[in-house]
Amino acid sequence: KQEVTQIPAALSVPEGENLVLNCSFTDSAIYNLQWFRQDPGKGLTSLLLIQSSQREQTSGRLNASLDKSSGRSTLYIAASQPGDSATYLCAVPTSGTYKYIFGTGTRLKVLA
Amino acid sequence: EAQVTQNPRYLITVTGKKLTVTCSQNMNHEYMSWYRQDPGLGLRQIYYSMNVEVTDKGDVPEGYKVSRKEKRNFPLILESPSPNQTSLYFCASSPGDRPEETQYFGPGTRLLVL
């Protein structure tokens, strides 16, 4: 059964720091991996989607990488800003099904 | 504006009183899904639908029902709510009928069952 883990659960950094969020999954047979952002009391906003054939995707200050063989993805945030404060979640649709499995998220706080 | 809408946004009810949470999307998406989010447990999928009249169970379907009679709507039904169904519920949709594309989420429905 697919399990998705995100470490650390919480992270606090000063503004301007570059940081890396981690996502691990146990079954490498995935269609893709998606990173989301969730602000308190709000829904999820898609940040990046990496297809299984890709190694990385970039959007502005965000870069997500995918290593299927090791079951890992990282979300790199460059030059962090207080507005980046949110919970970041990764999710994978499990191959052979249409089910999505989410990690429990990393709660990020960027201090001004 | 392209969006996923949910109603109601907040709901307080009592054990056993049937309720329906509506979900609608205006993007002509094939795939729709319901999740619940609980502290320490993250988002867990309740049910999903690949197209009209095609639905299947997610990881936590017990106590819930869904229907997909129209492409745009995917209501979540709690026939006899219990306190352990107190949670934050999200509806989501995706363009294709396969999980290869981005999911778009609604704003959430916060449910309290007394």
Short mmCIF file of C-alpha atoms in Angstrom, two decimals:
data_model
loop_
_atom_site.label_atom_id
_atom_site.label_comp_id
_atom_site.label_asym_id
_atom_site.label_seq_id
_atom_site.Cartn_x
_atom_site.Cartn_y
_atom_site.Cartn_z
CA LYS A 1 0.00 0.00 0.00
CA GLN A 2 1.34 3.40 -0.96
CA GLU A 3 2.49 5.56 1.93
CA VAL A 4 3.62 9.16 1.59
CA THR A 5 5.76 10.82 4.24
CA GLN A 6 6.83 14.44 4.56
CA ILE A 7 9.70 15.55 6.72
CA PRO A 8 9.99 17.82 8.58
CA ALA A 9 6.46 18.31 9.90
CA ALA A 10 7.21 21.94 10.65
CA LEU A 11 9.94 24.36 9.67
CA SER A 12 10.72 27.93 10.65
CA VAL A 13 13.28 29.94 8.71
CA PRO A 14 14.35 33.58 8.40
CA GLU A 15 13.32 35.50 5.32
CA GLY A 16 15.65 35.13 2.35
CA GLU A 17 16.80 31.62 3.16
CA ASN A 18 16.72 28.88 0.54
CA LEU A 19 14.98 25.75 1.80
CA VAL A 20 14.11 22.20 0.83
CA LEU A 21 10.98 20.26 1.70
CA ASN A 22 11.01 16.49 1.39
CA CYS A 23 8.42 13.97 0.27
CA SER A 24 8.97 10.20 0.31
CA PHE A 25 6.75 7.49 -1.13
CA THR A 26 6.96 3.71 -0.77
CA ASP A 27 5.65 2.53 -4.16
CA SER A 28 7.64 3.87 -7.09
CA ALA A 29 4.94 2.95 -9.63
CA ILE A 30 3.37 6.40 -9.78
CA TYR A 31 1.85 8.42 -12.63
CA ASN A 32 3.12 11.72 -11.28
CA LEU A 33 3.73 13.67 -8.09
CA GLN A 34 2.03 16.92 -7.25
CA TRP A 35 2.97 19.63 -4.76
CA PHE A 36 0.28 21.78 -3.18
CA ARG A 37 0.15 24.77 -0.92
CA GLN A 38 -2.53 25.20 1.76
CA ASP A 39 -3.08 28.44 3.61
CA PRO A 40 -4.82 28.27 7.01
CA GLY A 41 -8.54 27.66 6.64
CA LYS A 42 -8.27 27.55 2.87
CA GLY A 43 -8.30 24.98 0.12
CA LEU A 44 -5.29 23.56 -1.68
CA THR A 45 -3.54 25.32 -4.52
CA SER A 46 -1.50 23.32 -6.99
CA LEU A 47 2.12 24.45 -7.23
CA LEU A 48 3.88 21.94 -9.44
CA LEU A 49 3.13 18.62 -11.07
CA ILE A 50 5.95 16.33 -12.17
CA GLN A 51 5.09 13.50 -14.53
CA SER A 52 6.74 10.15 -13.87
CA SER A 53 8.97 10.60 -16.93
CA GLN A 54 10.30 13.95 -15.72
CA ARG A 55 13.09 14.70 -13.28
CA GLU A 56 12.10 18.21 -12.29
CA GLN A 57 9.73 21.12 -12.79
CA THR A 58 10.22 24.80 -12.12
CA SER A 59 7.85 27.67 -11.48
CA GLY A 60 9.32 30.98 -10.42
CA ARG A 61 11.20 30.49 -7.15
CA LEU A 62 9.98 26.91 -6.83
CA ASN A 63 11.72 23.84 -8.15
CA ALA A 64 10.48 20.32 -7.62
CA SER A 65 12.50 17.21 -8.35
CA LEU A 66 11.47 13.59 -8.61
CA ASP A 67 13.56 10.45 -8.14
CA LYS A 68 11.22 7.52 -8.64
CA SER A 69 13.84 4.86 -8.01
CA SER A 70 14.52 6.15 -4.52
CA GLY A 71 10.91 7.15 -3.85
CA ARG A 72 11.71 10.77 -3.17
CA SER A 73 10.72 14.24 -4.25
CA THR A 74 11.99 17.58 -3.03
CA LEU A 75 10.49 21.04 -3.26
CA TYR A 76 13.12 23.75 -3.31
CA ILE A 77 12.06 27.29 -2.43
CA ALA A 78 14.57 29.99 -3.26
CA ALA A 79 14.84 33.27 -1.38
CA SER A 80 11.94 32.54 0.93
CA GLN A 81 9.46 35.30 1.81
CA PRO A 82 6.93 35.69 4.63
CA GLY A 83 4.21 35.16 2.01
CA ASP A 84 5.53 31.64 1.50
CA SER A 85 4.30 30.73 4.99
CA ALA A 86 1.79 27.91 4.53
CA THR A 87 1.50 24.15 4.71
CA TYR A 88 3.01 22.30 1.76
CA LEU A 89 1.65 18.92 0.77
CA CYS A 90 2.72 16.35 -1.78
CA ALA A 91 0.39 13.83 -3.37
CA VAL A 92 0.72 10.83 -5.66
CA PRO A 93 -1.92 8.99 -7.69
CA THR A 94 -1.18 5.32 -7.27
CA SER A 95 -0.46 3.46 -10.49
CA GLY A 96 -3.21 1.05 -11.47
CA THR A 97 -5.84 2.99 -9.58
CA TYR A 98 -7.35 6.44 -9.64
CA LYS A 99 -6.67 7.01 -5.97
CA TYR A 100 -4.61 9.87 -4.59
CA ILE A 101 -2.46 9.54 -1.49
CA PHE A 102 -1.37 12.69 0.32
CA GLY A 103 1.47 13.30 2.70
CA THR A 104 0.67 14.91 6.04
CA GLY A 105 2.42 18.12 5.01
CA THR A 106 5.19 20.43 6.14
CA ARG A 107 4.07 23.58 7.94
CA LEU A 108 6.44 26.37 6.89
CA LYS A 109 6.85 29.68 8.65
CA VAL A 110 9.10 32.33 7.11
CA LEU A 111 10.05 35.01 9.61
CA ALA A 112 10.39 38.64 8.50
CA GLU B 1 -14.12 32.19 -13.37
CA ALA B 2 -13.02 28.56 -13.39
CA GLN B 3 -13.66 27.11 -9.99
CA VAL B 4 -14.83 24.31 -7.73
CA THR B 5 -17.57 25.37 -5.34
CA GLN B 6 -18.80 23.66 -2.20
CA ASN B 7 -21.87 24.29 -0.09
CA PRO B 8 -22.30 24.79 2.72
CA ARG B 9 -18.94 26.10 3.89
CA TYR B 10 -19.74 25.48 7.53
CA LEU B 11 -22.24 23.05 9.01
CA ILE B 12 -23.17 22.01 12.52
CA THR B 13 -25.50 19.04 12.81
CA VAL B 14 -26.51 16.28 15.20
CA THR B 15 -25.83 12.59 15.11
CA GLY B 16 -28.08 10.70 12.71
CA LYS B 17 -29.46 13.66 10.77
CA LYS B 18 -28.87 13.06 7.07
CA LEU B 19 -26.97 15.76 5.24
CA THR B 20 -25.60 16.50 1.79
CA VAL B 21 -22.59 18.60 0.90
CA THR B 22 -22.72 19.79 -2.68
CA CYS B 23 -19.76 20.15 -5.02
CA SER B 24 -19.87 21.73 -8.44
CA GLN B 25 -17.22 22.56 -11.03
CA ASN B 26 -17.56 24.72 -14.13
CA MET B 27 -14.51 23.45 -16.00
CA ASN B 28 -16.07 20.42 -17.70
CA HIS B 29 -13.73 18.16 -15.75
CA GLU B 30 -14.04 14.41 -15.97
CA TYR B 31 -12.54 13.43 -12.61
CA MET B 32 -13.97 14.54 -9.28
CA SER B 33 -13.10 13.50 -5.77
CA TRP B 34 -13.90 14.02 -2.10
CA TYR B 35 -11.35 14.21 0.71
CA ARG B 36 -11.45 14.71 4.42
CA GLN B 37 -8.68 16.41 6.34
CA ASP B 38 -8.01 15.69 9.99
CA PRO B 39 -5.16 16.89 12.24
CA GLY B 40 -2.27 14.46 12.20
CA LEU B 41 -3.87 12.32 9.48
CA GLY B 42 -3.62 14.64 6.51
CA LEU B 43 -5.96 14.41 3.53
CA ARG B 44 -7.61 11.09 2.92
CA GLN B 45 -9.67 10.26 -0.13
CA ILE B 46 -13.28 9.28 0.49
CA TYR B 47 -14.69 8.64 -3.00
CA TYR B 48 -13.82 9.57 -6.54
CA SER B 49 -15.52 9.59 -9.91
CA MET B 50 -13.93 9.17 -13.32
CA ASN B 51 -17.06 10.26 -15.20
CA VAL B 52 -20.85 10.40 -15.02
CA GLU B 53 -22.26 7.33 -13.27
CA VAL B 54 -18.73 6.01 -12.57
CA THR B 55 -17.62 6.19 -8.94
CA ASP B 56 -15.28 4.23 -6.72
CA LYS B 57 -14.13 4.08 -3.13
CA GLY B 58 -11.12 5.87 -1.80
CA ASP B 59 -9.36 4.97 1.43
CA VAL B 60 -12.07 6.03 3.89
CA PRO B 61 -15.51 5.48 2.28
CA GLU B 62 -17.34 4.12 5.32
CA GLY B 63 -20.34 6.22 6.29
CA TYR B 64 -20.43 8.19 3.04
CA LYS B 65 -22.26 7.97 -0.27
CA VAL B 66 -21.76 9.83 -3.52
CA SER B 67 -23.48 10.13 -6.86
CA ARG B 68 -22.45 11.51 -10.23
CA LYS B 69 -25.57 12.08 -12.29
CA GLU B 70 -24.22 15.14 -14.04
CA LYS B 71 -20.68 15.91 -15.05
CA ARG B 72 -20.46 19.13 -13.08
CA ASN B 73 -21.89 17.93 -9.74
CA PHE B 74 -20.58 15.42 -7.23
CA PRO B 75 -22.51 15.57 -3.94
CA LEU B 76 -21.31 13.89 -0.76
CA ILE B 77 -24.05 12.31 1.33
CA LEU B 78 -23.85 11.39 4.99
CA GLU B 79 -26.88 9.22 5.63
CA SER B 80 -26.42 9.02 9.40
CA PRO B 81 -23.60 11.31 10.52
CA SER B 82 -21.58 10.43 13.59
CA PRO B 83 -19.16 12.55 15.65
CA ASN B 84 -16.16 10.81 14.07
CA GLN B 85 -17.17 12.40 10.78
CA THR B 86 -16.43 15.84 12.19
CA SER B 87 -13.79 17.07 9.78
CA LEU B 88 -12.81 19.48 7.04
CA TYR B 89 -14.02 18.23 3.67
CA PHE B 90 -12.63 19.12 0.28
CA CYS B 91 -13.94 18.47 -3.18
CA ALA B 92 -11.53 18.43 -6.11
CA SER B 93 -11.68 18.01 -9.87
CA SER B 94 -9.23 17.21 -12.64
CA PRO B 95 -9.53 17.59 -16.43
CA GLY B 96 -8.99 14.03 -17.61
CA ASP B 97 -10.39 10.71 -16.49
CA ARG B 98 -6.94 9.57 -15.45
CA PRO B 99 -4.87 10.83 -12.52
CA GLU B 100 -2.22 12.42 -14.73
CA GLU B 101 -3.34 15.99 -14.48
CA THR B 102 -3.52 18.73 -11.90
CA GLN B 103 -6.27 18.62 -9.31
CA TYR B 104 -8.22 21.77 -8.50
CA PHE B 105 -9.67 22.07 -5.02
CA GLY B 106 -12.76 23.70 -3.61
CA PRO B 107 -12.57 25.98 -0.54
CA GLY B 108 -13.61 23.29 1.93
CA THR B 109 -16.60 22.51 4.14
CA ARG B 110 -16.09 22.41 7.88
CA LEU B 111 -18.49 19.92 9.46
CA LEU B 112 -19.20 19.47 13.15
CA VAL B 113 -21.36 16.52 14.21
CA LEU B 114 -22.63 16.74 17.78
#
